[in-house]
C-alpha cells in the first residue's frame, strides 16, 4: 500500500492474537500469546491491516474505578513514520473518553516525547532489569501465597483493583505467587524471560531477599520492572548481577481517580501497569 493511501483503523478480536504476537516478537518484546489473548478478550485493541496481515496495534485495557492502561503500541518496520502509532493512541483515548476512563501508560524515553504533547503527564519512573544467571547462593525458602491476598495488596499499591488480571496470571501454567517473610511477588512466563512482578514488601531488604530467592529457584533469564525511587532495592539487584536494560516513564492522561496506599518495589510490566 502506498504511503499516500488512507489507513483504516479497525477493532481487533481474539483471533488476532497470533498477528499481535508476531508484531511484539518483531519488536523483541517479552509478551507471549497468552498476554495477547488477555488484551483481546478483556480490552479494546485497535489495529491496521495490510490486506489480511496485521501491521500495527494499540490496546486499551480497562481496570476498575475509571482507570485504563494503554499499551501494545506497535508498528511493523515497513509501516513506521506514517503517523500510525499516534492515530492508534488517539483511537484508544477516544474510546477511553467515551467510557469516562483515566488512561495510564508506561513509555520508553522516545515514547514519552510523543505522549507528552498529547496531554500525558509524567508520574513515577521504572527501571527494567535483567538477570541471565544468578551470581550468589541463598538459603531462603519460598512459600506459596494465595492470589486473593496478593490482589488486595496490589489494590493498595495501585489505588484500584486488577483482580481479573492477577487471577488470570496466577492461573497460567508455570505462574507462581510466592512470599518470603512479608514480601510477596508474582512470577510468570514471558516469550524470552520469566517476569517478576508485581512485588510488594515492607522494606528494601525484604524485597531483595525475595528477589534473590526467586532467582535461585529459576533456571532461565529473569526480568523485573522496578520502581526507580526504590533506589536501595535497585542497588541490591545490580549488586546481585542484574543489569539495567532501559527506563520507562509512567504517564497519566486525566485526573487521578484514586490514591495508592503503598509504593510497590516492582510492577506487573509496562504493558499492564
Short mmCIF file of C-alpha atoms in Angstrom, two decimals:
data_model
loop_
_atom_site.label_atom_id
_atom_site.label_comp_id
_atom_site.label_asym_id
_atom_site.label_seq_id
_atom_site.Cartn_x
_atom_site.Cartn_y
_atom_site.Cartn_z
CA UNK A 1 0.00 0.00 0.00
CA UNK A 2 1.42 3.41 -0.91
CA UNK A 3 2.20 5.98 1.78
CA UNK A 4 -0.47 8.31 0.41
CA UNK A 5 -3.31 5.78 0.63
CA UNK A 6 -5.70 6.08 3.61
CA UNK A 7 -5.13 3.81 6.59
CA UNK A 8 -8.18 2.14 8.12
CA UNK A 9 -8.17 1.56 11.88
CA UNK A 10 -10.20 -1.48 12.93
CA UNK A 11 -11.06 -3.10 16.23
CA UNK A 12 -9.42 -6.49 16.65
CA UNK A 13 -10.69 -9.77 18.06
CA UNK A 14 -9.21 -12.74 19.87
CA UNK A 15 -8.35 -14.45 16.56
CA UNK A 16 -5.79 -11.67 16.02
CA UNK A 17 -3.62 -12.95 18.88
CA UNK A 18 -1.09 -14.63 16.52
CA UNK A 19 -0.77 -11.44 14.47
CA UNK A 20 -0.24 -9.32 17.57
CA UNK A 21 2.28 -11.82 18.89
CA UNK A 22 4.19 -11.58 15.61
CA UNK A 23 4.40 -7.79 15.99
CA UNK A 24 5.67 -7.88 19.58
CA UNK A 25 8.12 -10.63 18.64
CA UNK A 26 9.46 -8.45 15.80
CA UNK A 27 9.96 -5.67 18.37
CA UNK A 28 11.76 -8.18 20.65
CA UNK A 29 9.28 -7.62 23.46
CA UNK A 30 8.58 -10.22 26.14
CA UNK A 31 4.84 -10.74 25.64
CA UNK A 32 3.61 -14.22 24.81
CA UNK A 33 0.45 -15.24 23.00
CA UNK A 34 -1.43 -15.64 26.30
CA UNK A 35 -0.82 -11.93 27.00
CA UNK A 36 -2.31 -11.05 23.62
CA UNK A 37 -5.36 -13.21 24.22
CA UNK A 38 -5.91 -11.39 27.52
CA UNK A 39 -5.76 -7.98 25.84
CA UNK A 40 -8.06 -9.06 23.02
CA UNK A 41 -10.57 -10.69 25.39
CA UNK A 42 -10.60 -8.11 28.20
CA UNK A 43 -9.54 -4.91 26.46
CA UNK A 44 -10.19 -2.85 23.35
CA UNK A 45 -7.46 -3.39 20.77
CA UNK A 46 -7.18 -1.34 17.59
CA UNK A 47 -5.15 -2.31 14.57
CA UNK A 48 -4.20 -1.63 10.98
CA UNK A 49 -4.04 -4.32 8.33
CA UNK A 50 -2.27 -4.59 5.01
CA UNK A 51 -4.73 -6.94 3.34
CA UNK A 52 -5.07 -9.74 5.90
CA UNK A 53 -1.70 -9.01 7.51
CA UNK A 54 -1.72 -7.11 10.84
CA UNK A 55 0.85 -4.30 10.69
CA UNK A 56 0.07 -2.11 13.73
CA UNK A 57 -1.74 -2.27 17.07
CA UNK A 58 -2.60 -0.33 20.24
CA UNK A 59 -4.56 -1.62 23.22
CA UNK A 60 -6.76 -0.05 25.88
CA UNK A 61 -7.17 -2.28 28.94
CA UNK A 62 -9.89 -1.04 31.34
CA UNK A 63 -9.45 -1.59 35.06
CA UNK A 64 -11.70 -0.59 37.95
CA UNK A 65 -12.57 2.84 39.39
CA UNK A 66 -12.44 4.54 35.98
CA UNK A 67 -8.86 3.62 35.07
CA UNK A 68 -7.37 2.02 31.96
CA UNK A 69 -3.94 1.15 30.59
CA UNK A 70 -2.73 1.94 27.05
CA UNK A 71 -0.06 -0.36 25.70
CA UNK A 72 1.00 -2.67 22.86
CA UNK A 73 1.57 0.33 20.57
CA UNK A 74 3.38 -1.47 17.77
CA UNK A 75 4.03 -0.76 14.10
CA UNK A 76 5.94 -3.14 11.86
CA UNK A 77 9.18 -1.73 10.46
CA UNK A 78 7.93 -1.10 6.90
CA UNK A 79 4.93 0.91 8.12
CA UNK A 80 6.66 3.25 10.55
CA UNK A 81 6.97 7.04 10.27
CA UNK A 82 3.48 7.47 8.81
CA UNK A 83 1.78 8.68 12.00
CA UNK A 84 0.01 5.35 12.51
CA UNK A 85 1.06 4.94 16.15
CA UNK A 86 -0.30 8.40 17.03
CA UNK A 87 -3.60 7.63 15.30
CA UNK A 88 -3.92 4.35 17.18
CA UNK A 89 -3.24 6.04 20.53
CA UNK A 90 -5.84 8.67 19.61
CA UNK A 91 -8.32 5.84 18.98
CA UNK A 92 -7.56 4.46 22.45
CA UNK A 93 -8.02 7.93 24.01
CA UNK A 94 -11.32 8.39 22.19
CA UNK A 95 -12.54 5.02 23.47
CA UNK A 96 -11.44 5.97 26.98
CA UNK A 97 -13.23 9.36 26.81
CA UNK A 98 -16.43 7.67 25.69
CA UNK A 99 -16.24 5.45 28.78
CA UNK A 100 -15.10 8.17 31.20
CA UNK A 101 -11.74 6.49 31.85
CA UNK A 102 -8.46 7.97 33.08
CA UNK A 103 -5.69 6.46 30.97
CA UNK A 104 -2.18 5.44 32.01
CA UNK A 105 0.84 4.14 30.14
CA UNK A 106 4.50 3.28 30.69
CA UNK A 107 6.55 4.90 27.94
CA UNK A 108 10.09 4.49 26.71
CA UNK A 109 12.08 7.77 26.66
CA UNK A 110 11.31 8.13 22.94
CA UNK A 111 7.64 7.39 23.53
CA UNK A 112 7.43 9.95 26.33
CA UNK A 113 8.37 12.72 23.87
CA UNK A 114 5.38 11.66 21.75
CA UNK A 115 2.85 11.19 24.56
CA UNK A 116 3.67 14.45 26.38
CA UNK A 117 2.29 16.68 23.60
CA UNK A 118 -0.84 14.50 23.50
CA UNK A 119 -1.61 15.53 27.09
CA UNK A 120 0.04 12.79 29.17
CA UNK A 121 1.74 13.95 32.38
CA UNK A 122 4.69 12.07 33.94
CA UNK A 123 4.22 10.33 37.28
CA UNK A 124 6.77 7.77 38.53
CA UNK A 125 9.70 6.16 36.71
CA UNK A 126 10.60 2.50 36.24
CA UNK A 127 13.82 0.64 35.56
CA UNK A 128 13.77 -2.68 33.69
CA UNK A 129 16.46 -5.07 34.92
CA UNK A 130 17.51 -8.44 33.52
CA UNK A 131 19.29 -11.36 35.15
CA UNK A 132 20.83 -14.03 32.96
CA UNK A 133 22.28 -16.23 35.71
CA UNK A 134 22.23 -15.85 39.47
CA UNK A 135 25.65 -14.98 40.90
CA UNK A 136 25.14 -15.93 44.54
CA UNK A 137 23.51 -18.58 46.68
CA UNK A 138 20.73 -18.19 49.25
CA UNK A 139 19.16 -20.48 51.80
CA UNK A 140 15.87 -18.59 51.86
CA UNK A 141 12.77 -20.74 51.42
CA UNK A 142 9.89 -19.52 49.28
CA UNK A 143 6.29 -20.07 50.33
CA UNK A 144 3.28 -20.13 48.03
CA UNK A 145 0.75 -17.33 48.54
CA UNK A 146 -2.93 -17.08 47.65
CA UNK A 147 -3.95 -14.81 44.79
CA UNK A 148 -6.78 -13.09 46.74
CA UNK A 149 -4.42 -11.78 49.42
CA UNK A 150 -1.96 -10.77 46.73
CA UNK A 151 -4.69 -8.92 44.80
CA UNK A 152 -5.67 -7.00 47.94
CA UNK A 153 -2.11 -5.73 48.33
CA UNK A 154 -1.99 -4.85 44.63
CA UNK A 155 -5.14 -2.78 45.12
CA UNK A 156 -3.47 -0.79 47.91
CA UNK A 157 -0.48 -0.12 45.67
CA UNK A 158 -2.41 0.81 42.51
CA UNK A 159 -5.37 2.58 44.12
CA UNK A 160 -7.76 0.37 42.13
CA UNK A 161 -8.28 -3.37 41.74
CA UNK A 162 -6.99 -5.63 38.97
CA UNK A 163 -8.40 -8.94 40.20
CA UNK A 164 -9.18 -10.32 36.73
CA UNK A 165 -5.63 -9.67 35.50
CA UNK A 166 -3.90 -11.15 38.53
CA UNK A 167 -6.23 -14.16 38.70
CA UNK A 168 -5.54 -14.88 35.02
CA UNK A 169 -1.79 -14.55 35.58
CA UNK A 170 -1.93 -16.81 38.62
CA UNK A 171 -3.88 -19.50 36.77
CA UNK A 172 -1.39 -19.80 33.91
CA UNK A 173 0.83 -22.84 33.67
CA UNK A 174 4.18 -22.01 35.25
CA UNK A 175 2.96 -18.98 37.21
CA UNK A 176 3.72 -18.70 40.92
CA UNK A 177 2.62 -16.31 43.66
CA UNK A 178 5.39 -16.60 46.25
CA UNK A 179 6.34 -14.97 49.53
CA UNK A 180 9.35 -14.65 51.79
CA UNK A 181 8.66 -13.05 55.16
CA UNK A 182 6.37 -10.09 54.48
CA UNK A 183 7.42 -9.76 50.81
CA UNK A 184 5.36 -11.29 48.01
CA UNK A 185 5.59 -11.41 44.22
CA UNK A 186 4.08 -12.97 41.12
CA UNK A 187 6.35 -14.83 38.70
CA UNK A 188 5.09 -15.70 35.22
CA UNK A 189 6.27 -16.82 31.80
CA UNK A 190 7.24 -14.42 29.03
CA UNK A 191 8.42 -15.03 25.50
CA UNK A 192 12.12 -14.55 26.21
CA UNK A 193 12.33 -14.44 30.03
CA UNK A 194 10.32 -15.10 33.17
CA UNK A 195 8.91 -11.91 34.68
CA UNK A 196 8.83 -10.99 38.38
CA UNK A 197 6.11 -8.54 39.39
CA UNK A 198 4.24 -7.06 40.99
CA UNK A 199 6.49 -7.30 44.02
CA UNK A 200 5.43 -5.90 47.40
CA UNK A 201 7.41 -5.68 50.64
CA UNK A 202 7.69 -3.60 53.79
CA UNK A 203 11.37 -2.86 53.21
CA UNK A 204 14.02 -2.94 50.50
CA UNK A 205 15.87 -5.66 52.39
CA UNK A 206 12.79 -7.88 52.38
CA UNK A 207 12.14 -7.16 48.69
CA UNK A 208 15.73 -8.02 47.81
CA UNK A 209 15.64 -11.23 49.84
CA UNK A 210 12.56 -12.35 47.91
CA UNK A 211 14.05 -11.41 44.52
CA UNK A 212 17.23 -13.33 45.38
CA UNK A 213 15.24 -16.38 46.49
CA UNK A 214 13.21 -16.32 43.28
CA UNK A 215 16.35 -16.06 41.15
CA UNK A 216 17.81 -19.09 42.92
CA UNK A 217 14.65 -21.10 42.23
CA UNK A 218 14.58 -20.26 38.50
CA UNK A 219 16.83 -21.72 35.82
CA UNK A 220 16.41 -19.21 32.98
CA UNK A 221 16.68 -15.45 32.44
CA UNK A 222 14.51 -13.11 34.51
CA UNK A 223 13.10 -9.62 34.02
CA UNK A 224 11.84 -7.20 36.65
CA UNK A 225 10.40 -3.69 36.27
CA UNK A 226 11.43 -1.90 39.46
CA UNK A 227 10.20 1.46 40.74
CA UNK A 228 13.09 3.87 40.18
CA UNK A 229 12.65 5.62 43.52
CA UNK A 230 13.22 2.29 45.32
CA UNK A 231 16.93 3.00 44.97
CA UNK A 232 18.18 0.64 47.68
CA UNK A 233 16.34 -2.25 46.04
CA UNK A 234 17.81 -1.48 42.61
CA UNK A 235 21.32 -1.13 44.02
CA UNK A 236 20.88 -4.52 45.67
CA UNK A 237 19.70 -6.09 42.42
CA UNK A 238 22.62 -4.74 40.39
CA UNK A 239 24.99 -5.95 43.11
CA UNK A 240 23.48 -9.42 42.70
CA UNK A 241 24.18 -9.47 38.97
CA UNK A 242 21.08 -7.82 37.49
CA UNK A 243 21.66 -5.35 34.64
CA UNK A 244 19.56 -2.28 33.94
CA UNK A 245 18.23 -2.58 30.38
CA UNK A 246 16.10 0.53 29.96
CA UNK A 247 13.97 3.11 31.77
CA UNK A 248 10.23 3.63 31.46
CA UNK A 249 8.24 6.75 32.33
CA UNK A 250 4.77 6.20 33.79
CA UNK A 251 2.34 8.82 32.48
CA UNK A 252 -1.32 9.66 33.08
CA UNK A 253 -3.92 11.33 30.88
CA UNK A 254 -6.60 12.94 33.04
CA UNK A 255 -7.06 13.30 36.77
CA UNK A 256 -6.08 10.64 39.29
CA UNK A 257 -9.15 8.70 40.40
CA UNK A 258 -7.67 7.03 43.48
CA UNK A 259 -4.72 7.32 45.84
CA UNK A 260 -2.31 4.44 46.37
CA UNK A 261 -1.52 3.44 49.95
CA UNK A 262 1.94 1.97 49.34
CA UNK A 263 4.67 2.02 46.72
CA UNK A 264 5.49 -1.38 45.22
CA UNK A 265 9.06 -2.43 44.55
CA UNK A 266 8.23 -3.79 41.08
CA UNK A 267 5.22 -3.64 38.77
CA UNK A 268 3.34 -6.14 36.61
CA UNK A 269 5.07 -4.82 33.48
CA UNK A 270 4.87 -1.72 31.29
CA UNK A 271 2.08 -3.32 29.24
CA UNK A 272 -0.13 -3.96 32.30
CA UNK A 273 0.91 -1.29 34.81
#
